[in-house]
CSV table of C-alpha atoms in Angstrom, one decimal:
chain,number,residue,atom,x,y,z
A,15,UNK,CA,-1.6,25.3,6.7
A,16,UNK,CA,0.3,27.5,9.6
A,17,UNK,CA,2.0,28.0,7.6
A,18,UNK,CA,2.5,31.4,8.0
A,19,UNK,CA,4.2,31.0,11.4
A,20,UNK,CA,6.4,28.8,9.3
A,21,UNK,CA,10.9,29.7,10.5
A,22,UNK,CA,12.4,27.4,8.6
A,23,UNK,CA,12.1,24.8,5.8
A,24,UNK,CA,13.0,22.6,4.0
A,25,UNK,CA,14.3,23.1,0.6
A,26,UNK,CA,14.1,19.7,-1.7
A,27,UNK,CA,15.0,19.8,-5.4
A,28,UNK,CA,13.2,17.8,-7.9
A,29,UNK,CA,15.2,17.7,-11.3
A,30,UNK,CA,15.9,21.5,-11.9
A,31,UNK,CA,13.7,22.4,-9.7
A,32,UNK,CA,13.6,23.0,-6.5
A,33,UNK,CA,10.6,23.2,-3.3
A,34,UNK,CA,9.9,24.0,-0.4
A,35,UNK,CA,8.2,22.1,3.0
A,36,UNK,CA,7.8,23.6,6.9
A,37,UNK,CA,10.7,21.5,7.8
A,38,UNK,CA,8.1,21.1,11.3
A,39,UNK,CA,6.6,18.3,9.4
A,40,UNK,CA,10.2,16.7,7.7
A,41,UNK,CA,11.0,13.9,10.2
A,42,UNK,CA,14.2,12.7,7.7
A,43,UNK,CA,15.9,12.9,4.9
A,44,UNK,CA,16.5,8.9,4.2
A,45,UNK,CA,18.9,7.6,2.1
A,46,UNK,CA,19.0,5.6,-1.2
A,47,UNK,CA,16.6,2.5,0.1
A,48,UNK,CA,14.5,-0.5,-0.5
A,49,UNK,CA,11.6,0.1,-2.0
A,50,UNK,CA,8.6,-3.1,-2.1
A,51,UNK,CA,5.8,-2.9,-2.8
A,52,UNK,CA,2.1,-5.3,-3.0
A,53,UNK,CA,-0.5,-4.8,-5.0
A,54,UNK,CA,-2.2,-2.0,-3.9
A,55,UNK,CA,-4.8,0.7,-6.0
A,56,UNK,CA,-4.1,4.2,-4.5
A,57,UNK,CA,-2.5,6.5,-6.8
A,58,UNK,CA,0.6,7.4,-6.1
A,59,UNK,CA,2.1,5.5,-4.6
A,60,UNK,CA,5.1,3.2,-5.0
A,61,UNK,CA,4.9,1.1,-2.2
A,62,UNK,CA,6.5,1.3,1.1
A,63,UNK,CA,9.5,1.2,3.1
A,64,UNK,CA,10.6,-0.1,6.4
A,65,UNK,CA,12.1,3.2,8.6
A,66,UNK,CA,12.7,2.5,12.4
A,67,UNK,CA,11.5,-0.7,12.2
A,68,UNK,CA,7.9,1.0,10.9
A,69,UNK,CA,6.1,1.1,7.5
A,70,UNK,CA,6.8,4.0,5.8
A,71,UNK,CA,4.5,4.8,2.6
A,72,UNK,CA,6.4,6.8,-0.3
A,73,UNK,CA,4.4,9.0,-2.4
A,74,UNK,CA,6.1,9.1,-6.0
A,75,UNK,CA,4.8,12.6,-6.9
A,76,UNK,CA,7.6,13.1,-9.0
A,77,UNK,CA,5.2,13.5,-11.7
A,78,UNK,CA,3.2,16.1,-10.4
A,79,UNK,CA,5.4,18.4,-9.2
A,80,UNK,CA,8.1,19.0,-13.3
A,81,UNK,CA,6.2,16.3,-14.8
A,82,UNK,CA,7.2,13.8,-16.7
A,83,UNK,CA,11.3,14.1,-17.6
A,84,UNK,CA,11.8,13.9,-13.4
A,85,UNK,CA,15.4,12.4,-12.9
A,86,UNK,CA,15.5,9.3,-10.8
A,87,UNK,CA,15.3,9.9,-7.5
A,88,UNK,CA,18.2,9.7,-4.6
A,89,UNK,CA,16.8,10.0,-1.9
A,90,UNK,CA,13.6,9.9,0.3
A,91,UNK,CA,12.5,12.9,1.9
A,92,UNK,CA,10.4,11.2,5.3
A,93,UNK,CA,7.5,13.8,6.3
A,94,UNK,CA,4.6,13.3,9.0
A,95,UNK,CA,1.1,13.5,7.0
A,96,UNK,CA,-1.6,14.2,9.2
A,97,UNK,CA,-4.4,11.1,7.9
A,98,UNK,CA,-7.8,11.1,8.9
A,99,UNK,CA,-6.8,12.3,12.4
A,100,UNK,CA,-4.0,11.5,12.9
A,101,UNK,CA,-0.1,11.8,11.3
A,102,UNK,CA,1.3,9.4,10.0
A,103,UNK,CA,4.9,9.6,7.9
A,104,UNK,CA,4.7,9.6,3.8
A,105,UNK,CA,7.8,9.4,2.1
A,106,UNK,CA,8.9,11.4,-0.9
A,107,UNK,CA,12.1,9.5,-3.1
A,108,UNK,CA,14.3,13.4,-4.4
A,109,UNK,CA,16.6,13.6,-6.7
A,110,UNK,CA,18.8,15.3,-4.6
A,111,UNK,CA,20.3,16.5,-1.2
A,112,UNK,CA,18.0,19.0,0.9
A,113,UNK,CA,18.8,22.2,2.2
A,114,UNK,CA,17.2,22.9,5.5
A,115,UNK,CA,16.7,27.3,5.7
A,116,UNK,CA,16.4,28.8,8.5
A,117,UNK,CA,15.0,32.4,9.1
A,118,UNK,CA,15.4,34.6,11.2
A,119,UNK,CA,12.5,35.6,14.1
A,120,UNK,CA,10.1,37.6,13.0
A,121,UNK,CA,10.5,36.6,9.0
A,122,UNK,CA,8.3,34.0,8.0
A,123,UNK,CA,10.4,34.4,4.1
A,124,UNK,CA,6.1,32.8,2.8
A,125,UNK,CA,4.9,35.2,0.0
A,126,UNK,CA,2.0,34.6,-0.7
A,127,UNK,CA,0.9,37.6,-3.6
A,128,UNK,CA,4.0,37.7,-5.7
A,129,UNK,CA,1.5,38.2,-8.8
A,130,UNK,CA,3.4,36.9,-11.3
A,131,UNK,CA,3.7,33.9,-9.2
A,132,UNK,CA,-0.1,33.6,-7.7
A,133,UNK,CA,-0.7,33.2,-11.5
A,134,UNK,CA,-1.8,30.3,-12.8
A,135,UNK,CA,-0.8,29.0,-9.5
A,136,UNK,CA,-1.2,24.9,-8.4
A,137,UNK,CA,-4.0,24.1,-5.5
A,138,UNK,CA,-0.8,23.0,-3.9
A,139,UNK,CA,1.8,25.5,-4.0
A,140,UNK,CA,1.1,27.6,-0.3
A,141,UNK,CA,3.6,30.7,-0.8
A,142,UNK,CA,6.7,31.1,-2.0
A,143,UNK,CA,9.9,31.4,0.1
A,144,UNK,CA,13.1,33.3,-0.6
A,145,UNK,CA,16.0,31.0,-0.8
A,146,UNK,CA,19.2,33.4,-2.0
A,147,UNK,CA,18.2,35.1,-5.6
A,148,UNK,CA,16.2,31.6,-6.0
A,149,UNK,CA,11.8,32.0,-5.5
A,150,UNK,CA,11.1,28.6,-4.0
A,151,UNK,CA,7.4,27.5,-4.3
A,152,UNK,CA,6.1,26.4,-0.6
A,153,UNK,CA,4.2,22.6,-1.1
A,154,UNK,CA,1.8,22.0,0.7
A,155,UNK,CA,2.4,17.5,0.7
A,156,UNK,CA,-1.5,17.0,1.8
A,157,UNK,CA,-3.1,18.9,-1.3
A,158,UNK,CA,-0.4,17.7,-3.6
A,159,UNK,CA,-1.9,13.7,-3.3
A,160,UNK,CA,-5.2,15.2,-2.3
A,161,UNK,CA,-5.7,15.9,-5.2
A,162,UNK,CA,-4.1,12.9,-7.2
A,163,UNK,CA,-6.6,11.1,-5.7
A,164,UNK,CA,-9.8,13.1,-6.7
B,4,UNK,CA,20.5,-13.4,48.6
B,5,UNK,CA,18.4,-14.0,46.3
B,6,UNK,CA,18.7,-15.9,43.9
B,7,UNK,CA,17.8,-13.9,40.4
B,8,UNK,CA,15.2,-14.8,38.6
B,9,UNK,CA,13.8,-13.6,36.1
B,10,UNK,CA,10.7,-13.2,34.5
B,11,UNK,CA,10.2,-15.5,31.7
B,12,UNK,CA,9.8,-12.9,29.3
B,13,UNK,CA,6.1,-14.2,27.9
B,14,UNK,CA,5.9,-14.9,24.5
B,15,UNK,CA,3.8,-12.5,21.2
B,16,UNK,CA,1.4,-15.0,19.9
B,17,UNK,CA,2.2,-16.2,17.2
B,18,UNK,CA,-0.6,-17.2,13.3
B,19,UNK,CA,1.1,-19.9,11.6
B,20,UNK,CA,0.8,-18.5,7.5
B,21,UNK,CA,1.4,-19.9,3.6
B,22,UNK,CA,3.6,-17.5,1.7
B,23,UNK,CA,2.6,-18.1,-1.8
B,24,UNK,CA,3.4,-15.7,-5.0
B,25,UNK,CA,0.6,-14.2,-7.6
B,26,UNK,CA,2.7,-12.6,-10.6
B,27,UNK,CA,5.8,-11.6,-9.1
B,28,UNK,CA,4.4,-10.7,-5.4
B,29,UNK,CA,4.6,-12.4,-2.5
B,30,UNK,CA,1.3,-12.7,-0.2
B,31,UNK,CA,0.8,-14.5,3.0
B,32,UNK,CA,-2.5,-16.5,3.7
B,33,UNK,CA,-3.1,-17.5,7.9
B,34,UNK,CA,-2.5,-20.9,6.9
B,35,UNK,CA,-5.9,-22.2,9.2
B,36,UNK,CA,-8.1,-20.1,6.1
B,37,UNK,CA,-6.6,-23.3,4.6
B,38,UNK,CA,-8.0,-26.5,3.9
B,39,UNK,CA,-6.0,-27.9,0.9
B,40,UNK,CA,-3.6,-26.8,-1.5
B,41,UNK,CA,-3.4,-28.9,-4.6
B,42,UNK,CA,-2.5,-28.8,-7.9
B,43,UNK,CA,-4.4,-27.5,-11.3
B,44,UNK,CA,-6.4,-31.0,-12.1
B,45,UNK,CA,-9.6,-31.1,-11.6
B,46,UNK,CA,-10.7,-27.2,-11.9
B,47,UNK,CA,-13.8,-26.7,-14.1
B,48,UNK,CA,-13.5,-24.0,-16.5
B,49,UNK,CA,-16.5,-21.8,-15.5
B,50,UNK,CA,-19.3,-20.1,-17.3
B,51,UNK,CA,-22.5,-19.6,-16.5
B,52,UNK,CA,-24.6,-16.6,-18.6
B,53,UNK,CA,-23.9,-13.4,-17.2
B,54,UNK,CA,-22.5,-14.1,-13.7
B,55,UNK,CA,-19.4,-15.4,-15.7
B,56,UNK,CA,-18.9,-11.1,-16.7
B,57,UNK,CA,-20.6,-9.8,-12.7
B,58,UNK,CA,-17.1,-12.0,-11.0
B,59,UNK,CA,-14.5,-11.6,-14.4
B,60,UNK,CA,-12.0,-13.0,-11.6
B,61,UNK,CA,-13.5,-15.8,-11.0
B,62,UNK,CA,-12.4,-18.2,-13.2
B,63,UNK,CA,-13.3,-22.1,-12.9
B,64,UNK,CA,-14.8,-24.8,-10.9
B,65,UNK,CA,-13.9,-27.4,-8.5
B,66,UNK,CA,-15.3,-30.4,-6.6
B,67,UNK,CA,-14.6,-31.7,-3.0
B,68,UNK,CA,-16.1,-34.3,-1.3
B,69,UNK,CA,-19.7,-32.9,-2.4
B,70,UNK,CA,-18.2,-29.5,-2.0
B,71,UNK,CA,-18.4,-26.1,-5.5
B,72,UNK,CA,-16.0,-24.1,-4.4
B,73,UNK,CA,-16.0,-21.1,-7.0
B,74,UNK,CA,-11.7,-20.6,-8.2
B,75,UNK,CA,-10.6,-16.9,-8.1
B,76,UNK,CA,-8.3,-16.5,-9.7
B,77,UNK,CA,-5.7,-14.2,-8.0
B,78,UNK,CA,-3.7,-11.9,-9.8
B,79,UNK,CA,-7.6,-10.6,-11.6
B,80,UNK,CA,-8.5,-10.2,-8.2
B,81,UNK,CA,-5.9,-7.7,-6.9
B,82,UNK,CA,-6.0,-6.7,-10.8
B,83,UNK,CA,-2.0,-7.4,-11.7
B,84,UNK,CA,-0.4,-8.7,-15.5
B,85,UNK,CA,-1.8,-12.2,-16.2
B,86,UNK,CA,0.8,-14.8,-14.1
B,87,UNK,CA,1.5,-18.5,-14.1
B,88,UNK,CA,-1.1,-20.7,-12.3
B,89,UNK,CA,0.1,-23.0,-10.9
B,90,UNK,CA,-1.4,-23.9,-7.2
B,91,UNK,CA,-4.9,-23.6,-6.2
B,92,UNK,CA,-5.5,-22.6,-2.5
B,93,UNK,CA,-8.5,-24.0,-0.8
B,94,UNK,CA,-10.1,-22.1,1.6
B,95,UNK,CA,-11.4,-23.3,5.1
B,96,UNK,CA,-15.3,-23.4,6.2
B,97,UNK,CA,-15.9,-21.4,2.7
B,98,UNK,CA,-16.6,-22.1,-0.9
B,99,UNK,CA,-13.8,-20.1,-2.8
B,100,UNK,CA,-10.8,-21.1,-3.8
B,101,UNK,CA,-8.1,-19.3,-5.0
B,102,UNK,CA,-6.0,-19.8,-8.1
B,103,UNK,CA,-2.2,-18.2,-7.2
B,104,UNK,CA,0.9,-19.5,-8.9
B,105,UNK,CA,3.0,-20.8,-6.5
B,106,UNK,CA,3.0,-21.1,-2.6
B,107,UNK,CA,6.2,-21.6,-1.3
B,108,UNK,CA,6.1,-21.8,2.5
B,109,UNK,CA,5.1,-21.9,6.0
B,110,UNK,CA,6.1,-19.8,9.0
B,111,UNK,CA,5.2,-17.8,11.5
B,112,UNK,CA,4.7,-13.8,12.4
B,113,UNK,CA,4.2,-12.3,15.8
B,114,UNK,CA,3.0,-9.6,14.6
B,115,UNK,CA,0.2,-8.3,12.2
B,116,UNK,CA,1.5,-4.0,11.5
B,117,UNK,CA,-2.0,-2.2,10.2
B,118,UNK,CA,-1.3,-1.0,6.2
B,119,UNK,CA,-0.9,2.5,6.3
B,120,UNK,CA,-4.2,4.4,6.0
B,121,UNK,CA,-2.2,6.4,3.1
B,122,UNK,CA,-3.5,3.0,1.3
B,123,UNK,CA,-7.1,4.6,0.6
B,124,UNK,CA,-8.0,2.1,-2.3
B,125,UNK,CA,-9.0,-1.6,-2.3
B,126,UNK,CA,-6.4,-2.9,-0.2
B,127,UNK,CA,-7.7,-2.0,1.9
B,128,UNK,CA,-10.3,-4.7,2.3
B,129,UNK,CA,-8.1,-7.2,0.5
B,130,UNK,CA,-5.2,-8.1,3.1
B,131,UNK,CA,-5.5,-8.1,6.8
B,132,UNK,CA,-2.7,-5.9,7.7
B,133,UNK,CA,1.1,-7.0,7.2
B,134,UNK,CA,3.7,-8.8,7.9
B,135,UNK,CA,7.2,-8.0,8.3
B,136,UNK,CA,9.1,-11.9,7.7
B,137,UNK,CA,12.7,-11.2,6.9
B,138,UNK,CA,13.2,-7.6,6.0
B,139,UNK,CA,9.8,-8.7,3.8
B,140,UNK,CA,6.8,-6.6,4.0
B,141,UNK,CA,4.2,-9.0,3.1
B,142,UNK,CA,0.7,-8.5,3.4
B,143,UNK,CA,-1.6,-10.8,5.0
B,144,UNK,CA,-4.3,-11.5,3.2
B,145,UNK,CA,-7.9,-11.3,4.3
B,146,UNK,CA,-9.4,-14.5,2.7
B,147,UNK,CA,-13.5,-13.2,3.2
B,148,UNK,CA,-11.8,-10.7,0.3
B,149,UNK,CA,-11.5,-12.4,-2.7
B,150,UNK,CA,-15.8,-13.1,-2.6
B,151,UNK,CA,-17.4,-11.4,-0.8
B,152,UNK,CA,-20.6,-13.0,0.6
B,153,UNK,CA,-23.1,-11.4,-2.6
B,154,UNK,CA,-21.4,-12.4,-5.0
B,155,UNK,CA,-21.0,-16.4,-2.6
B,156,UNK,CA,-25.3,-16.1,-3.4
B,157,UNK,CA,-25.3,-15.2,-6.8
B,158,UNK,CA,-23.0,-17.8,-7.5
B,159,UNK,CA,-24.6,-20.2,-5.6
B,160,UNK,CA,-27.7,-19.2,-7.3
B,161,UNK,CA,-27.3,-19.5,-10.7
B,162,UNK,CA,-25.0,-22.6,-9.8
B,163,UNK,CA,-28.1,-24.3,-8.6
B,164,UNK,CA,-30.2,-23.1,-11.6
B,165,UNK,CA,-27.8,-24.1,-14.0
B,166,UNK,CA,-28.2,-27.4,-12.2
B,167,UNK,CA,-32.0,-27.9,-11.5
B,168,UNK,CA,-32.1,-26.6,-15.3
B,169,UNK,CA,-30.2,-29.4,-16.3
B,170,UNK,CA,-32.7,-32.0,-14.0
B,171,UNK,CA,-35.7,-30.9,-15.8
């Protein structure tokens, strides 16, 4: 991931916690939409949405990020994900509205070496970004989803 | 002054599909792949020692016009909770029939969308793609996926062996 070069992040809530994605992978925050399901055997896939004529797979990653006690998801964060060298939209249900933080030029905001935070850090967390007085884990969506598939 | 004569917009090729349901899910199959839609009459329970277990989704056989069709339970094929089968789709150019809950109607689709690459499981074999019918995303099944050629050969050989044994 090229997170070290990122200057902006989208913070998304998942219950009591917040996580971040680099803004350049985020396409949009969509309002609650009609989740459609059909038989399949891919882990984590909750179904699909139809957005602007595209069929967007929905990955419910709440269980991985905050465990089974995740509150109901209200919005869909739509992000670009590279699969087999192609970009594809992926929707993640989130529990509230998202926030965009822009960092000044030359400041990535990404902190990789905080000892306390690096301890037992999940593989999908590629760093931390400071948002006000809170430190928010930055998630690599590809790693997060791949971990579950393994 | 030349008369405005708009060039006709070429119509996208359409494909007729039959909508059917399995365990509450709506699916579609190419109308051309279906030879006959029928009720449950004439189904014979399939028990062939050693083979029934290997092809667990196979529930019945059906004799039609001198051909033995292997009837696959679609809910088992798609690994769904038990359903309430009510119709059999006999496939064309195949010795396979599919047990489904109900058939809905025929409709035309003009676009078959590729299954998103995020789908990485058996569904990549199960479906030819996705169609949007009245804002509803409906998978269009791959008729050849219900019983692979290998499975058909095993079944055919087993059945022939059984018939041979019965004659002797």
